[in-house]
CSV table of C-alpha atoms in Angstrom, one decimal:
chain,number,residue,atom,x,y,z
A,1,MET,CA,0.0,0.0,0.0
A,2,ASP,CA,2.8,2.4,0.9
A,3,TYR,CA,4.6,1.6,-2.4
A,4,LEU,CA,1.3,2.2,-4.4
A,5,PHE,CA,0.9,5.6,-2.6
A,6,TYR,CA,4.5,6.5,-3.4
A,7,CYS,CA,4.0,5.6,-7.1
A,8,CYS,CA,0.8,7.6,-7.4
A,9,SER,CA,2.4,10.6,-5.7
A,10,LEU,CA,5.3,10.5,-8.0
A,11,ILE,CA,3.1,10.3,-11.1
A,12,LEU,CA,1.1,13.3,-9.8
A,13,GLN,CA,4.2,15.3,-9.2
A,14,CYS,CA,5.6,14.5,-12.7
A,15,ALA,CA,2.3,15.6,-14.1
A,16,ILE,CA,2.5,18.9,-12.2
A,17,ILE,CA,6.1,19.5,-13.5
A,18,TYR,CA,5.0,18.7,-17.1
A,19,ALA,CA,2.0,21.1,-16.9
A,20,LEU,CA,4.1,24.0,-15.5
A,21,LYS,CA,6.8,23.5,-18.1
A,22,LYS,CA,4.9,22.6,-21.2
A,23,LEU,CA,1.2,23.5,-21.0
A,24,ASN,CA,-0.6,26.7,-21.6
A,25,ILE,CA,-2.6,27.0,-18.4
A,26,SER,CA,-4.5,29.7,-16.6
A,27,LEU,CA,-3.2,31.9,-13.8
A,28,ASP,CA,-5.2,30.1,-11.2
A,29,GLN,CA,-4.3,26.7,-12.4
A,30,ARG,CA,-0.6,27.6,-12.5
A,31,SER,CA,-0.8,29.1,-9.0
A,32,GLU,CA,-2.6,26.1,-7.6
A,33,LEU,CA,-0.1,23.6,-9.0
A,34,CYS,CA,2.8,25.7,-7.6
A,35,ASP,CA,1.2,25.7,-4.2
A,36,ILE,CA,0.7,21.9,-4.2
A,37,TRP,CA,4.4,21.5,-5.0
A,38,ILE,CA,5.5,24.0,-2.4
A,39,ASN,CA,3.3,22.4,0.3
A,40,GLY,CA,4.9,19.1,-0.5
A,41,ILE,CA,8.4,20.5,0.0
A,42,ASN,CA,7.4,22.2,3.2
A,43,LYS,CA,6.3,18.9,4.6
A,44,MET,CA,9.8,17.6,4.0
A,45,PHE,CA,10.9,20.1,6.7
A,46,GLU,CA,8.7,18.1,9.1
A,47,HIS,CA,10.5,14.9,8.0
A,48,ASP,CA,7.6,13.8,5.8
A,49,SER,CA,8.3,12.2,2.4
A,50,PHE,CA,7.7,14.0,-0.9
A,51,ASP,CA,9.6,12.7,-3.9
A,52,PHE,CA,10.4,14.3,-7.2
A,53,PRO,CA,13.5,14.8,-9.4
A,54,HIS,CA,15.4,17.4,-7.4
A,55,ALA,CA,16.7,19.3,-10.4
A,56,THR,CA,13.2,20.1,-11.5
A,57,ILE,CA,12.7,22.4,-8.6
A,58,LYS,CA,14.3,25.0,-10.9
A,59,ILE,CA,11.0,24.9,-12.8
A,60,LEU,CA,9.1,25.8,-9.7
A,61,PHE,CA,11.4,28.8,-9.1
A,62,GLU,CA,11.0,29.9,-12.7
A,63,GLN,CA,7.2,30.3,-12.1
A,64,PHE,CA,8.0,33.4,-10.2
A,65,ASP,CA,8.4,35.1,-13.5
A,66,GLU,CA,5.2,33.6,-15.0
A,67,GLU,CA,1.6,34.8,-14.4
A,68,ILE,CA,0.7,33.5,-10.9
A,69,ASN,CA,-1.0,35.2,-8.1
A,70,ALA,CA,0.8,37.3,-5.4
A,71,LYS,CA,0.2,34.8,-2.7
A,72,THR,CA,1.9,32.0,-4.6
A,73,LYS,CA,4.8,34.4,-5.4
A,74,ASN,CA,5.2,35.0,-1.7
A,75,ASN,CA,5.1,31.2,-1.1
A,76,ILE,CA,8.0,30.7,-3.5
A,77,LYS,CA,10.0,33.5,-1.7
A,78,SER,CA,9.2,31.8,1.7
A,79,LEU,CA,10.4,28.5,0.3
A,80,LEU,CA,13.6,30.0,-0.9
A,81,LEU,CA,14.2,31.5,2.5
A,82,ARG,CA,13.6,28.1,4.2
A,83,LEU,CA,15.9,26.3,1.9
A,84,LEU,CA,18.6,28.8,2.6
A,85,LEU,CA,18.2,28.8,6.4
A,86,GLU,CA,16.5,25.7,7.7
A,87,CYS,CA,18.0,22.6,6.0
A,88,GLY,CA,20.1,21.6,8.9
A,89,GLN,CA,21.9,18.3,8.0
A,90,ASP,CA,19.1,16.8,5.9
A,91,GLY,CA,20.8,15.5,2.7
A,92,ILE,CA,17.7,15.9,0.5
A,93,LEU,CA,16.9,19.4,1.7
A,94,LEU,CA,20.6,20.4,1.2
A,95,ASP,CA,20.4,19.2,-2.3
A,96,LEU,CA,17.4,21.3,-2.9
A,97,SER,CA,19.1,24.2,-1.2
A,98,ARG,CA,21.8,24.0,-3.8
A,99,TYR,CA,19.3,24.8,-6.6
A,100,ALA,CA,17.7,27.5,-4.5
A,101,LYS,CA,21.1,29.2,-4.1
A,102,GLU,CA,21.7,29.0,-7.9
A,103,TYR,CA,18.3,30.6,-8.6
A,104,LEU,CA,18.9,33.4,-6.0
A,105,TYR,CA,22.3,34.2,-7.6
A,106,SER,CA,20.6,34.6,-10.9
A,107,ASN,CA,17.8,36.8,-9.5
A,108,LYS,CA,19.4,39.7,-7.6
A,109,ARG,CA,16.1,41.4,-6.8
A,110,ILE,CA,14.8,38.4,-4.8
A,111,ALA,CA,18.2,37.8,-3.4
A,112,LYS,CA,18.2,41.4,-2.0
A,113,CYS,CA,14.8,40.6,-0.3
A,114,VAL,CA,16.1,37.5,1.2
A,115,PHE,CA,19.3,39.4,2.4
A,116,TYR,CA,17.3,42.1,4.2
A,117,THR,CA,14.9,39.6,5.7
A,118,THR,CA,17.6,37.4,7.0
A,119,LEU,CA,19.5,40.3,8.4
A,120,VAL,CA,16.4,41.5,10.3
A,121,LEU,CA,15.7,38.0,11.6
A,122,SER,CA,19.3,37.7,12.9
A,123,LEU,CA,18.6,40.8,15.1
A,124,GLN,CA,15.4,39.7,16.6
A,125,GLU,CA,14.3,37.4,19.4
A,126,LYS,CA,12.3,34.5,18.0
A,127,ILE,CA,8.9,36.1,18.7
A,128,GLU,CA,6.2,35.1,16.2
A,129,THR,CA,4.8,38.6,15.5
A,130,ASP,CA,8.3,40.0,14.9
A,131,PHE,CA,9.1,37.1,12.5
A,132,GLN,CA,6.0,37.6,10.5
A,133,GLU,CA,6.5,41.3,10.4
A,134,ALA,CA,10.0,40.9,9.0
A,135,ILE,CA,8.7,38.4,6.4
A,136,THR,CA,6.0,40.8,5.3
A,137,HIS,CA,8.0,44.0,5.1
A,138,TYR,CA,11.3,42.7,3.6
A,139,LEU,CA,10.5,39.4,1.9
A,140,PHE,CA,7.0,40.0,0.5
A,141,ASN,CA,6.9,43.7,0.1
A,142,GLY,CA,10.6,44.1,-0.8
A,143,GLU,CA,11.2,47.1,1.5
A,144,SER,CA,14.7,48.5,1.9
A,145,LEU,CA,16.8,48.4,5.1
A,146,ASP,CA,19.3,50.9,6.3
A,147,ILE,CA,22.0,48.5,7.3
A,148,HIS,CA,24.4,51.2,8.6
A,149,ARG,CA,22.1,51.5,11.6
A,150,ILE,CA,22.7,47.9,12.5
A,151,ASP,CA,25.0,46.7,15.3
A,152,PHE,CA,26.4,43.6,13.7
A,153,ASP,CA,27.9,42.4,17.0
A,154,ASN,CA,24.3,41.9,18.1
A,155,THR,CA,23.3,39.7,15.2
A,156,ASN,CA,22.9,36.0,15.3
A,157,ILE,CA,26.5,34.9,14.3
A,158,GLU,CA,25.3,31.5,13.0
A,159,LEU,CA,22.4,33.0,10.9
A,160,ILE,CA,24.7,35.4,9.1
A,161,CYS,CA,26.8,32.5,7.9
A,162,TYR,CA,23.8,31.2,6.1
A,163,LEU,CA,22.9,34.6,4.8
A,164,SER,CA,26.2,34.6,2.8
A,165,ASN,CA,24.6,32.4,0.2
A,166,CYS,CA,21.5,34.5,-0.3
A,167,GLY,CA,22.5,35.2,-4.0
A,168,LEU,CA,24.3,38.4,-3.7
A,169,ASP,CA,28.0,38.8,-4.3
A,170,LEU,CA,30.7,41.0,-2.8
A,171,CYS,CA,30.3,43.7,-5.6
A,172,ASP,CA,27.2,44.7,-3.6
A,173,ASN,CA,28.5,47.3,-1.1
A,174,GLU,CA,25.9,46.5,1.6
A,175,PHE,CA,26.5,42.8,1.3
A,176,TYR,CA,30.3,43.3,1.4
A,177,LEU,CA,29.9,45.3,4.6
A,178,VAL,CA,27.9,42.5,6.3
A,179,ILE,CA,30.3,39.7,5.2
A,180,LYS,CA,33.4,41.6,6.2
A,181,SER,CA,31.9,42.3,9.6
A,182,GLN,CA,31.0,38.7,10.0
A,183,LEU,CA,34.5,37.5,9.0
A,184,LYS,CA,36.2,39.7,11.6
A,185,ARG,CA,33.6,38.7,14.2
A,186,MET,CA,34.3,35.0,13.6
A,187,ILE,CA,38.0,35.5,13.9
A,188,ASP,CA,37.6,37.3,17.2
A,189,TYR,CA,35.2,34.7,18.5
A,190,TRP,CA,37.5,31.8,17.6
A,191,ALA,CA,40.2,33.6,19.6
A,192,SER,CA,38.1,34.2,22.6
A,193,GLU,CA,37.6,32.1,25.7
A,194,LYS,CA,33.9,32.1,25.0
A,195,TYR,CA,34.2,30.2,21.8
A,196,SER,CA,31.9,27.2,21.5
A,197,TRP,CA,31.2,25.1,18.5
A,198,ARG,CA,27.6,24.9,19.6
A,199,ILE,CA,27.2,28.6,19.0
A,200,LEU,CA,29.2,28.7,15.8
A,201,PRO,CA,28.9,25.1,14.4
A,202,PHE,CA,30.9,23.8,11.5
A,203,GLU,CA,27.7,23.5,9.3
A,204,ALA,CA,27.4,27.3,9.6
A,205,THR,CA,31.0,28.2,8.9
A,206,ASN,CA,31.0,25.8,6.1
A,207,GLU,CA,28.3,27.9,4.4
A,208,LEU,CA,30.4,31.0,4.6
A,209,ALA,CA,33.5,29.0,3.3
A,210,PHE,CA,31.4,27.7,0.4
A,211,PHE,CA,30.4,31.3,-0.5
A,212,PHE,CA,34.1,32.4,-0.5
A,213,GLU,CA,35.1,29.3,-2.6
A,214,ASN,CA,32.9,30.6,-5.4
A,215,GLU,CA,33.9,34.3,-4.9
A,216,ILE,CA,37.6,33.7,-5.2
A,217,ILE,CA,37.0,32.4,-8.7
A,218,ARG,CA,34.3,34.6,-10.0
A,219,ASN,CA,35.2,37.9,-8.1
A,220,ALA,CA,38.8,37.2,-7.1
A,221,GLN,CA,40.2,40.6,-6.4
A,222,ILE,CA,37.4,41.8,-4.2
A,223,ALA,CA,37.1,38.4,-2.5
A,224,PHE,CA,40.7,38.4,-1.5
A,225,ASN,CA,40.4,42.0,-0.4
A,226,CYS,CA,37.7,41.0,1.9
A,227,LEU,CA,39.7,38.0,3.3
A,228,PHE,CA,43.0,39.8,3.8
A,229,ASP,CA,42.6,43.6,4.0
A,230,ASP,CA,42.3,45.0,7.5
A,231,ILE,CA,42.4,41.5,9.0
A,232,ASP,CA,44.5,41.0,12.2
A,233,PHE,CA,46.3,37.8,11.5
A,234,SER,CA,47.9,37.8,15.0
A,235,LYS,CA,44.5,36.8,16.3
A,236,PHE,CA,44.3,33.6,14.2
A,237,LYS,CA,43.7,30.4,16.0
A,238,ARG,CA,43.6,27.0,14.4
A,239,GLU,CA,39.9,27.4,13.5
A,240,ALA,CA,40.6,30.5,11.6
A,241,VAL,CA,43.6,28.9,9.7
A,242,ASP,CA,41.5,25.9,8.8
A,243,PHE,CA,38.6,28.1,7.6
A,244,TYR,CA,41.0,29.9,5.2
A,245,HIS,CA,42.5,26.7,4.0
A,246,ASN,CA,39.0,25.2,3.3
A,247,ILE,CA,38.2,28.2,1.1
A,248,PHE,CA,41.5,28.0,-0.8
A,249,SER,CA,41.1,24.2,-1.4
A,250,LYS,CA,38.7,25.2,-4.2
A,251,LEU,CA,41.8,26.3,-6.2
A,252,ILE,CA,43.1,22.8,-6.9
A,253,VAL,CA,39.6,21.6,-8.0
A,254,GLU,CA,39.2,24.6,-10.2
A,255,PHE,CA,42.7,24.2,-11.7
A,256,PHE,CA,42.2,20.5,-12.4
A,257,ASP,CA,38.6,20.8,-13.8
A,258,SER,CA,39.6,23.6,-16.2
A,259,HIS,CA,41.8,21.2,-18.4
A,260,ASN,CA,39.6,21.8,-21.4
A,261,ASP,CA,38.8,25.5,-21.0
A,262,ALA,CA,41.9,27.7,-21.4
A,263,LYS,CA,40.0,30.9,-20.3
A,264,ARG,CA,38.8,29.3,-17.2
A,265,ARG,CA,42.3,28.0,-16.3
A,266,GLU,CA,43.8,31.4,-16.9
A,267,ASN,CA,41.2,32.9,-14.6
A,268,CYS,CA,42.2,30.3,-11.9
A,269,LYS,CA,45.8,31.2,-12.3
A,270,ASN,CA,44.9,34.9,-11.9
A,271,SER,CA,43.1,34.0,-8.6
A,272,ILE,CA,46.2,32.2,-7.4
A,273,LEU,CA,48.5,35.1,-8.2
A,274,ILE,CA,46.2,37.5,-6.4
A,275,LEU,CA,46.3,35.2,-3.4
A,276,GLU,CA,50.1,35.0,-3.5
A,277,ASP,CA,50.3,38.8,-3.4
A,278,LYS,CA,47.9,39.0,-0.4
A,279,MET,CA,49.6,36.1,1.4
A,280,ASN,CA,53.0,37.6,1.2
A,281,GLN,CA,51.8,40.8,2.9
A,282,ILE,CA,50.9,38.8,6.1
A,283,ASN,CA,53.2,40.0,8.9
A,284,VAL,CA,52.7,36.9,11.2
A,285,GLU,CA,55.3,34.4,10.0
A,286,TRP,CA,53.7,31.1,11.2
A,287,ILE,CA,50.3,32.0,9.7
A,288,LYS,CA,52.0,32.9,6.4
A,289,ARG,CA,53.9,29.5,6.3
A,290,GLU,CA,50.7,27.6,7.3
A,291,LEU,CA,48.8,29.3,4.5
A,292,TYR,CA,51.5,28.7,1.9
A,293,LYS,CA,50.3,25.2,1.3
A,294,SER,CA,47.3,26.8,-0.4
A,295,LEU,CA,49.8,28.4,-2.9
A,296,CYS,CA,50.9,24.8,-3.7
A,297,LEU,CA,47.2,24.0,-4.5
A,298,SER,CA,47.2,21.7,-1.5
A,299,PRO,CA,43.7,20.7,-0.3
A,300,THR,CA,43.0,20.4,3.5
A,301,TYR,CA,41.3,17.1,3.1
A,302,ARG,CA,41.6,13.9,1.2
A,303,MET,CA,39.8,14.2,-2.1
A,304,GLY,CA,38.4,11.4,-4.3
A,305,ASP,CA,40.2,9.4,-7.0
A,306,TRP,CA,40.7,11.7,-10.0
A,307,SER,CA,42.6,9.1,-12.1
A,308,LYS,CA,39.6,8.5,-14.3
A,309,CYS,CA,38.8,12.2,-14.8
A,310,GLY,CA,39.8,14.2,-17.8
A,311,VAL,CA,43.1,16.0,-17.3
A,312,GLY,CA,45.6,18.0,-19.3
A,313,TYR,CA,48.3,20.6,-18.8
A,314,SER,CA,50.0,22.7,-21.3
A,315,TYR,CA,53.7,23.5,-21.0
A,316,ALA,CA,52.8,26.9,-19.6
A,317,ASP,CA,50.6,25.2,-17.0
A,318,LYS,CA,53.5,23.0,-15.9
A,319,CYS,CA,55.8,26.0,-15.7
A,320,PHE,CA,53.2,27.7,-13.6
A,321,ILE,CA,53.0,24.8,-11.1
A,322,ASN,CA,56.8,24.5,-11.1
A,323,GLU,CA,57.1,28.2,-10.1
A,324,LEU,CA,54.6,27.8,-7.3
A,325,LEU,CA,56.1,24.6,-5.9
A,326,SER,CA,59.7,25.9,-6.2
A,327,LYS,CA,58.7,28.9,-4.0
A,328,TYR,CA,56.4,27.4,-1.5
A,329,GLY,CA,56.5,23.6,-1.6
A,330,LYS,CA,59.3,23.3,1.0
A,331,TYR,CA,57.1,24.7,3.8
A,332,ASN,CA,54.6,21.9,3.7
A,333,MET,CA,56.3,19.0,1.8
A,334,GLU,CA,53.9,16.3,2.5
A,335,PHE,CA,51.0,18.4,1.3
A,336,THR,CA,53.0,19.4,-1.8
A,337,LEU,CA,53.6,15.7,-2.7
A,338,TYR,CA,49.9,15.0,-2.2
A,339,THR,CA,49.1,17.9,-4.5
A,340,VAL,CA,51.3,16.4,-7.2
A,341,TYR,CA,49.7,13.0,-6.8
A,342,GLN,CA,46.2,14.5,-6.9
A,343,LEU,CA,47.0,16.4,-10.1
A,344,GLN,CA,48.1,13.1,-11.6
A,345,ILE,CA,51.8,12.6,-11.6
A,346,LYS,CA,52.1,11.1,-15.1
A,347,HIS,CA,50.5,14.2,-16.7
A,348,LEU,CA,53.0,16.5,-14.9
A,349,MET,CA,56.1,14.5,-15.9
A,350,PRO,CA,58.8,15.1,-16.5
A,351,GLU,CA,58.8,18.9,-15.9
A,352,ILE,CA,57.5,18.6,-12.3
A,353,LEU,CA,60.9,17.1,-11.4
A,354,ILE,CA,62.4,20.6,-11.5
A,355,SER,CA,60.4,22.0,-8.7
A,356,LEU,CA,60.5,18.8,-6.7
A,357,ASN,CA,64.2,18.9,-6.7
A,358,VAL,CA,64.2,22.5,-5.5
A,359,CYS,CA,61.9,21.6,-2.6
A,360,PHE,CA,64.0,18.6,-1.6
A,361,GLU,CA,67.2,20.6,-1.8
A,362,SER,CA,65.7,23.0,0.7
A,363,ILE,CA,64.7,20.3,3.0
A,364,ARG,CA,68.2,18.7,2.7
A,365,LYS,CA,69.7,22.0,4.0
A,366,ASP,CA,67.8,21.4,7.3
A,367,GLY,CA,69.7,18.1,7.8
A,368,PHE,CA,69.3,14.4,7.6
A,369,GLU,CA,66.4,14.2,10.0
A,370,SER,CA,64.3,16.5,7.9
A,371,VAL,CA,64.8,14.3,4.8
A,372,LEU,CA,64.2,11.1,6.7
A,373,LYS,CA,61.0,12.5,8.1
A,374,ILE,CA,59.6,13.0,4.6
A,375,ILE,CA,60.8,9.6,3.4
A,376,ASN,CA,59.1,7.9,6.3
A,377,SER,CA,55.9,10.0,6.0
A,378,SER,CA,52.6,9.0,4.5
A,379,ALA,CA,53.8,10.6,1.3
A,380,LYS,CA,56.4,7.8,0.8
A,381,ALA,CA,54.2,6.1,-1.8
A,382,VAL,CA,54.0,9.3,-3.8
A,383,ILE,CA,57.8,9.6,-3.8
A,384,ASP,CA,58.1,6.1,-5.1
A,385,ASN,CA,55.6,6.8,-7.8
A,386,ILE,CA,57.5,9.9,-8.9
A,387,ILE,CA,61.0,8.5,-9.0
A,388,ILE,CA,60.0,5.1,-10.6
A,389,THR,CA,57.6,6.7,-13.2
A,390,ALA,CA,60.4,9.1,-14.2
A,391,PHE,CA,62.9,6.2,-14.6
A,392,LEU,CA,60.7,3.8,-16.5
A,393,LYS,CA,58.7,6.2,-18.7
A,394,TYR,CA,60.8,9.3,-19.1
A,395,ASN,CA,64.4,8.2,-19.0
A,396,ASP,CA,65.3,9.2,-22.5
A,397,GLN,CA,63.5,12.6,-22.3
A,398,ILE,CA,65.1,13.4,-19.0
A,399,LYS,CA,68.6,12.6,-20.2
A,400,ALA,CA,68.1,14.7,-23.3
A,401,ASP,CA,67.5,17.9,-21.2
A,402,ILE,CA,70.2,19.1,-19.0
A,403,ASP,CA,67.8,20.8,-16.5
A,404,LEU,CA,65.7,17.7,-16.2
A,405,CYS,CA,68.7,15.5,-15.8
A,406,HIS,CA,70.1,17.7,-13.1
A,407,SER,CA,66.8,17.8,-11.3
A,408,TYR,CA,66.2,14.1,-11.4
A,409,GLU,CA,69.7,13.2,-10.2
A,410,GLY,CA,69.5,15.9,-7.5
A,411,LEU,CA,66.2,14.5,-6.2
A,412,LEU,CA,67.6,11.0,-6.1
A,413,GLU,CA,70.8,12.3,-4.4
A,414,THR,CA,68.7,14.0,-1.6
A,415,LEU,CA,66.7,10.8,-1.0
A,416,VAL,CA,70.0,8.8,-0.9
A,417,PHE,CA,71.2,11.4,1.7
A,418,GLY,CA,68.2,10.3,3.7
A,419,HIS,CA,69.3,6.6,3.4
A,420,TYR,CA,66.6,5.7,0.9
A,421,GLU,CA,68.0,2.5,-0.8
A,422,LYS,CA,65.5,2.5,-3.6
A,423,ALA,CA,66.7,5.9,-4.7
A,424,ALA,CA,70.3,4.7,-4.6
A,425,VAL,CA,69.5,1.8,-6.9
A,426,LEU,CA,67.6,4.1,-9.4
A,427,LEU,CA,70.4,6.6,-9.3
A,428,ASP,CA,73.0,4.0,-10.2
A,429,GLU,CA,70.9,2.6,-13.0
A,430,PHE,CA,70.1,6.0,-14.4
A,431,ARG,CA,73.8,6.9,-14.6
A,432,ILE,CA,74.8,3.5,-16.0
A,433,HIS,CA,72.3,3.1,-18.8
């Protein structure tokens, strides 16, 4: 019986989707079908089931620009607000939220309404009349708000994190002011004795990090200005460092995914160069060195297997990576090696040997223990992959180029210095044959 009900509900929902997308229906009919769909989604917030192809929710949002009654338009706005603020950790609702954020980003007028509404809600006690008043004035009626009169220290710090994905970007001056204020407030809060993850949970800070991940690609200069200008890095604790790292982990994904889009890859390189300039202006040395791993495109978490994904690097791309690793790879060598692995070693060969040799030479200057530490680290398998792949597949190409030959031998010599027998064998074989 439950299965039969499920099938009937799904058929009905597919019929609603088809009618809204394909049929010429009246205003009242279109409004009624939208309301049925909205009511079904609202039940999901109460842990009830309502199944439909998630991507089709874009069709529901698009009805806002069709001829529907005012009440239904307000219902769509309310749904967008709920999907932005109330999804919690529900996987299905979070997936629907992704489409809501995309729609809001494409519709700045509604995004501004959601922005003002959320900002007002973050100021108020959860009193029902106040809540409904804010919804009516700012979400439904689209009234403006003088944000310069707001004391941001008295806003709900968690709610402002969710506000970051309301659909506006940092080119909006009011939005920039709120996000900048929130960023500084979070850094201060992480550094205070009052800090509690219950008040500022990871799910909330991850929303703000997700926003910045997109902004450093689409609005790089202004995004990095927000993240670096007038920021007191002496206040940074581990939470703040990890927050910044999580944002910059986007760079390796963007660089890798842009293999078939030269314009997109150049845009990513530009973002990295802006980040480099900002990072080198940090006057707290340990913070600077910690963040340098981001300039090596190092992610802060283990990513999936990319070996079956499309990949490609021009000679200019390889030179770009070599320059970054030569400058900054030595500061976080294990992360640097993992980056090379993630970007797929065989596609970076043999040019990547140049920067890796530079990195290992720097580590060798710190002494035997430093080299041994890298050899015995979790990156040992990556080292093996690099030196063996170079020997078996690129031997002739390496020997034909004096820089590559010097780099490969130098890398092996450093590993031999760390008493790595496998490197000693490969070095002998490379020189003999």
